[in-house]
Amino acid sequence: MFLSSLNKRALCSASNNKVSVSKRKQQGNMLMVVIFIIVVLGFLATNLVLVNWSDSDSNNRSIFGTQAWLLAHSSNEYVLSKMYPASDTRLTPVADVCTEIGVGAYNNFITNTIIDSSAIQCELIALECRDTGDLDGQTFYIINSQISCGSGAYEVQRNQEFWVRE
C-alpha cells in the first residue's frame, strides 16, 4: 500500500512537471504574437501616411492645374474681346491685334490684372498670335497662351489655343 501511494505521488508529480514544462515552453509565444501585431500595425500606419501624402500631392496639382487652365482661358478671352469688342460696332482687324500681342501691351494687362488677382502664384509664360495662312480666301490665326502655377514639385503649366479667322 505504501508503495502504491508512492507510485501515485510520483505519477502526480510527473504529470505536474509535464504541465509546468509545457507552460514554460509557451510563455515566449505571447511575446512573439505582440511583436508580430506591432510590426503589422506599423506597416499599416506607414502605408496610410503614404496614401494620405499622395492624395494631398494630387489635390495640390489638381488645384494648380485648374487655376492655370482658367487663367489661360481668360487670357485668350481677353484677346478675343479686343478682336471682337461688344460695345464697338467696328471691328479691329485680327492682324492688328496679333501685331499688338507681339509688342507686349496685352501681356502687361493680363499679368497685372488677370493673373495678379488670382489667389495662387501664377505666371504668364507666353501669349502669342500666329498667322497660319489662307484657306479659301480667309486668313486663320492661332491665339495661344501658356500659364504656369505653383512652384517646385507642384508646378503645373497649361496651354490653351484658340483659332480665329478674319
mmCIF file of C-alpha atoms in Angstrom:
data_model
loop_
_atom_site.group_PDB
_atom_site.id
_atom_site.type_symbol
_atom_site.label_atom_id
_atom_site.label_comp_id
_atom_site.label_asym_id
_atom_site.label_seq_id
_atom_site.Cartn_x
_atom_site.Cartn_y
_atom_site.Cartn_z
ATOM 1 C CA MET A 1 0.000 0.000 0.000
ATOM 2 C CA PHE A 2 2.777 2.299 0.889
ATOM 3 C CA LEU A 3 4.334 1.509 -2.438
ATOM 4 C CA SER A 4 1.214 2.199 -4.379
ATOM 5 C CA SER A 5 0.764 5.586 -2.665
ATOM 6 C CA LEU A 6 4.366 6.473 -3.575
ATOM 7 C CA ASN A 7 3.691 5.477 -7.164
ATOM 8 C CA LYS A 8 0.569 7.688 -7.219
ATOM 9 C CA ARG A 9 2.541 10.628 -5.827
ATOM 10 C CA ALA A 10 5.305 10.063 -8.318
ATOM 11 C CA LEU A 11 2.819 9.901 -11.175
ATOM 12 C CA CYS A 12 1.077 13.061 -9.961
ATOM 13 C CA SER A 13 4.309 14.980 -9.623
ATOM 14 C CA ALA A 14 5.469 13.741 -13.035
ATOM 15 C CA SER A 15 2.258 14.988 -14.667
ATOM 16 C CA ASN A 16 2.583 18.319 -12.794
ATOM 17 C CA ASN A 17 6.135 18.616 -14.084
ATOM 18 C CA LYS A 18 4.880 17.988 -17.630
ATOM 19 C CA VAL A 19 2.236 20.717 -17.257
ATOM 20 C CA SER A 20 4.727 23.112 -15.774
ATOM 21 C CA VAL A 21 7.300 22.325 -18.508
ATOM 22 C CA SER A 22 4.756 22.911 -21.285
ATOM 23 C CA LYS A 23 3.626 26.194 -19.662
ATOM 24 C CA ARG A 24 7.227 27.364 -19.535
ATOM 25 C CA LYS A 25 7.642 26.497 -23.225
ATOM 26 C CA GLN A 26 4.544 28.512 -24.134
ATOM 27 C CA GLN A 27 5.443 31.641 -22.177
ATOM 28 C CA GLY A 28 7.511 33.105 -25.073
ATOM 29 C CA ASN A 29 4.647 32.744 -27.579
ATOM 30 C CA MET A 30 2.796 35.769 -26.221
ATOM 31 C CA LEU A 31 5.871 37.918 -26.779
ATOM 32 C CA MET A 32 6.079 36.701 -30.395
ATOM 33 C CA VAL A 33 2.382 37.500 -31.003
ATOM 34 C CA VAL A 34 2.762 41.018 -29.552
ATOM 35 C CA ILE A 35 5.844 41.725 -31.715
ATOM 36 C CA PHE A 36 4.021 40.437 -34.808
ATOM 37 C CA ILE A 37 0.997 42.657 -34.116
ATOM 38 C CA ILE A 38 3.213 45.720 -33.570
ATOM 39 C CA VAL A 39 5.055 45.099 -36.848
ATOM 40 C CA VAL A 40 1.807 44.624 -38.814
ATOM 41 C CA LEU A 41 0.203 47.750 -37.318
ATOM 42 C CA GLY A 42 3.368 49.751 -38.016
ATOM 43 C CA PHE A 43 3.305 48.620 -41.642
ATOM 44 C CA LEU A 44 -0.371 49.590 -41.990
ATOM 45 C CA ALA A 45 0.225 53.009 -40.397
ATOM 46 C CA THR A 46 3.146 53.697 -42.754
ATOM 47 C CA ASN A 47 1.031 52.841 -45.794
ATOM 48 C CA LEU A 48 -1.809 55.038 -44.538
ATOM 49 C CA VAL A 49 0.565 58.000 -44.236
ATOM 50 C CA LEU A 50 1.885 57.396 -47.765
ATOM 51 C CA VAL A 51 -1.640 57.253 -49.194
ATOM 52 C CA ASN A 52 -2.557 60.473 -47.380
ATOM 53 C CA TRP A 53 0.574 62.234 -48.705
ATOM 54 C CA SER A 54 -0.128 61.024 -52.253
ATOM 55 C CA ASP A 55 -3.714 62.264 -52.052
ATOM 56 C CA SER A 56 -2.527 65.671 -50.855
ATOM 57 C CA ASP A 57 0.025 65.858 -53.685
ATOM 58 C CA SER A 58 -2.542 65.070 -56.388
ATOM 59 C CA ASN A 59 -5.018 67.517 -54.835
ATOM 60 C CA ASN A 60 -2.452 70.357 -54.984
ATOM 61 C CA ARG A 61 -1.605 69.572 -58.604
ATOM 62 C CA SER A 62 -5.290 69.478 -59.490
ATOM 63 C CA ILE A 63 -5.932 72.895 -57.936
ATOM 64 C CA PHE A 64 -2.889 74.478 -59.591
ATOM 65 C CA GLY A 65 -3.764 72.881 -62.932
ATOM 66 C CA THR A 66 -7.340 74.139 -62.831
ATOM 67 C CA GLN A 67 -6.197 77.637 -61.906
ATOM 68 C CA ALA A 68 -3.634 77.685 -64.735
ATOM 69 C CA TRP A 69 -6.189 76.407 -67.258
ATOM 70 C CA LEU A 70 -8.754 79.040 -66.250
ATOM 71 C CA LEU A 71 -6.170 81.833 -66.407
ATOM 72 C CA ALA A 72 -5.020 80.690 -69.862
ATOM 73 C CA HIS A 73 -8.647 80.650 -70.993
ATOM 74 C CA SER A 74 -9.217 84.140 -69.537
ATOM 75 C CA SER A 75 -6.117 85.444 -71.308
ATOM 76 C CA ASN A 76 -7.379 84.192 -74.656
ATOM 77 C CA GLU A 77 -10.856 85.565 -73.952
ATOM 78 C CA TYR A 78 -9.332 88.982 -73.256
ATOM 79 C CA VAL A 79 -7.520 88.937 -76.599
ATOM 80 C CA LEU A 80 -10.740 87.867 -78.345
ATOM 81 C CA SER A 81 -12.583 90.757 -76.684
ATOM 82 C CA LYS A 82 -10.056 93.108 -78.281
ATOM 83 C CA MET A 83 -10.577 91.482 -81.674
ATOM 84 C CA TYR A 84 -14.367 91.481 -81.436
ATOM 85 C CA PRO A 85 -15.420 94.221 -78.988
ATOM 86 C CA ALA A 86 -19.026 94.025 -77.780
ATOM 87 C CA SER A 87 -19.577 97.784 -77.367
ATOM 88 C CA ASP A 88 -17.980 98.901 -80.640
ATOM 89 C CA THR A 89 -19.698 98.303 -83.962
ATOM 90 C CA ARG A 90 -16.468 98.486 -85.934
ATOM 91 C CA LEU A 91 -14.177 95.516 -85.612
ATOM 92 C CA THR A 92 -10.438 95.777 -85.097
ATOM 93 C CA PRO A 93 -8.640 93.761 -87.755
ATOM 94 C CA VAL A 94 -7.326 90.495 -86.311
ATOM 95 C CA ALA A 95 -3.918 91.117 -87.907
ATOM 96 C CA ASP A 96 -3.602 94.419 -85.977
ATOM 97 C CA VAL A 97 -4.426 92.750 -82.661
ATOM 98 C CA CYS A 98 -1.929 89.957 -83.409
ATOM 99 C CA THR A 99 0.764 92.554 -84.034
ATOM 100 C CA GLU A 100 -0.045 94.304 -80.732
ATOM 101 C CA ILE A 101 0.256 90.982 -78.862
ATOM 102 C CA GLY A 102 3.841 90.691 -80.077
ATOM 103 C CA VAL A 103 4.639 94.156 -78.689
ATOM 104 C CA GLY A 104 3.558 93.222 -75.158
ATOM 105 C CA ALA A 105 0.730 95.643 -74.298
ATOM 106 C CA TYR A 106 -1.680 92.767 -73.752
ATOM 107 C CA ASN A 107 0.913 90.769 -71.809
ATOM 108 C CA ASN A 108 1.258 93.580 -69.262
ATOM 109 C CA PHE A 109 -2.508 93.938 -68.806
ATOM 110 C CA ILE A 110 -3.001 90.169 -68.420
ATOM 111 C CA THR A 111 -0.110 89.871 -65.952
ATOM 112 C CA ASN A 112 -1.059 92.927 -63.868
ATOM 113 C CA THR A 113 -4.839 92.482 -63.863
ATOM 114 C CA ILE A 114 -5.927 88.908 -64.534
ATOM 115 C CA ILE A 115 -3.051 86.867 -63.099
ATOM 116 C CA ASP A 116 -2.174 89.084 -60.118
ATOM 117 C CA SER A 117 -5.804 88.946 -58.939
ATOM 118 C CA SER A 118 -5.654 85.152 -58.608
ATOM 119 C CA ALA A 119 -5.091 83.689 -55.151
ATOM 120 C CA ILE A 120 -2.388 81.287 -56.342
ATOM 121 C CA GLN A 121 1.091 82.253 -57.511
ATOM 122 C CA CYS A 122 0.896 82.082 -61.315
ATOM 123 C CA GLU A 123 2.925 83.420 -64.210
ATOM 124 C CA LEU A 124 2.215 84.174 -67.863
ATOM 125 C CA ILE A 125 4.793 82.156 -69.802
ATOM 126 C CA ALA A 126 3.721 83.136 -73.316
ATOM 127 C CA LEU A 127 0.923 84.863 -75.175
ATOM 128 C CA GLU A 128 1.240 84.687 -78.920
ATOM 129 C CA CYS A 129 -0.772 85.056 -82.077
ATOM 130 C CA ARG A 130 0.347 83.282 -85.248
ATOM 131 C CA ASP A 131 -0.878 83.627 -88.798
ATOM 132 C CA THR A 132 -1.424 80.087 -90.104
ATOM 133 C CA GLY A 133 -2.157 81.110 -93.684
ATOM 134 C CA ASP A 134 -5.077 81.446 -96.057
ATOM 135 C CA LEU A 135 -7.753 78.934 -96.945
ATOM 136 C CA ASP A 136 -10.489 79.773 -99.441
ATOM 137 C CA GLY A 137 -9.755 83.478 -99.156
ATOM 138 C CA GLN A 138 -9.897 83.546 -95.333
ATOM 139 C CA THR A 139 -6.891 84.078 -93.077
ATOM 140 C CA PHE A 140 -6.645 81.909 -89.960
ATOM 141 C CA TYR A 141 -4.817 82.834 -86.746
ATOM 142 C CA ILE A 142 -3.937 80.835 -83.645
ATOM 143 C CA ILE A 143 -4.002 82.587 -80.266
ATOM 144 C CA ASN A 144 -2.002 80.598 -77.712
ATOM 145 C CA SER A 145 -1.485 81.349 -74.033
ATOM 146 C CA GLN A 146 0.697 79.434 -71.586
ATOM 147 C CA ILE A 147 0.279 79.874 -67.832
ATOM 148 C CA SER A 148 2.349 78.286 -65.064
ATOM 149 C CA CYS A 149 1.026 77.985 -61.495
ATOM 150 C CA GLY A 150 2.659 76.696 -58.317
ATOM 151 C CA SER A 151 6.338 76.125 -57.693
ATOM 152 C CA GLY A 152 8.825 73.329 -57.214
ATOM 153 C CA ALA A 153 7.321 69.853 -57.291
ATOM 154 C CA TYR A 154 3.813 71.301 -57.551
ATOM 155 C CA GLU A 155 4.423 73.493 -60.598
ATOM 156 C CA VAL A 156 1.998 72.874 -63.451
ATOM 157 C CA GLN A 157 1.697 74.527 -66.834
ATOM 158 C CA ARG A 158 -1.380 74.759 -69.042
ATOM 159 C CA ASN A 159 -1.629 75.856 -72.678
ATOM 160 C CA GLN A 160 -4.774 76.946 -74.405
ATOM 161 C CA GLU A 161 -5.227 77.631 -78.075
ATOM 162 C CA PHE A 162 -7.981 79.465 -79.975
ATOM 163 C CA TRP A 163 -8.376 79.506 -83.730
ATOM 164 C CA VAL A 164 -9.675 82.742 -85.234
ATOM 165 C CA ARG A 165 -10.483 83.609 -88.818
ATOM 166 C CA GLU A 166 -10.585 87.022 -90.337
#
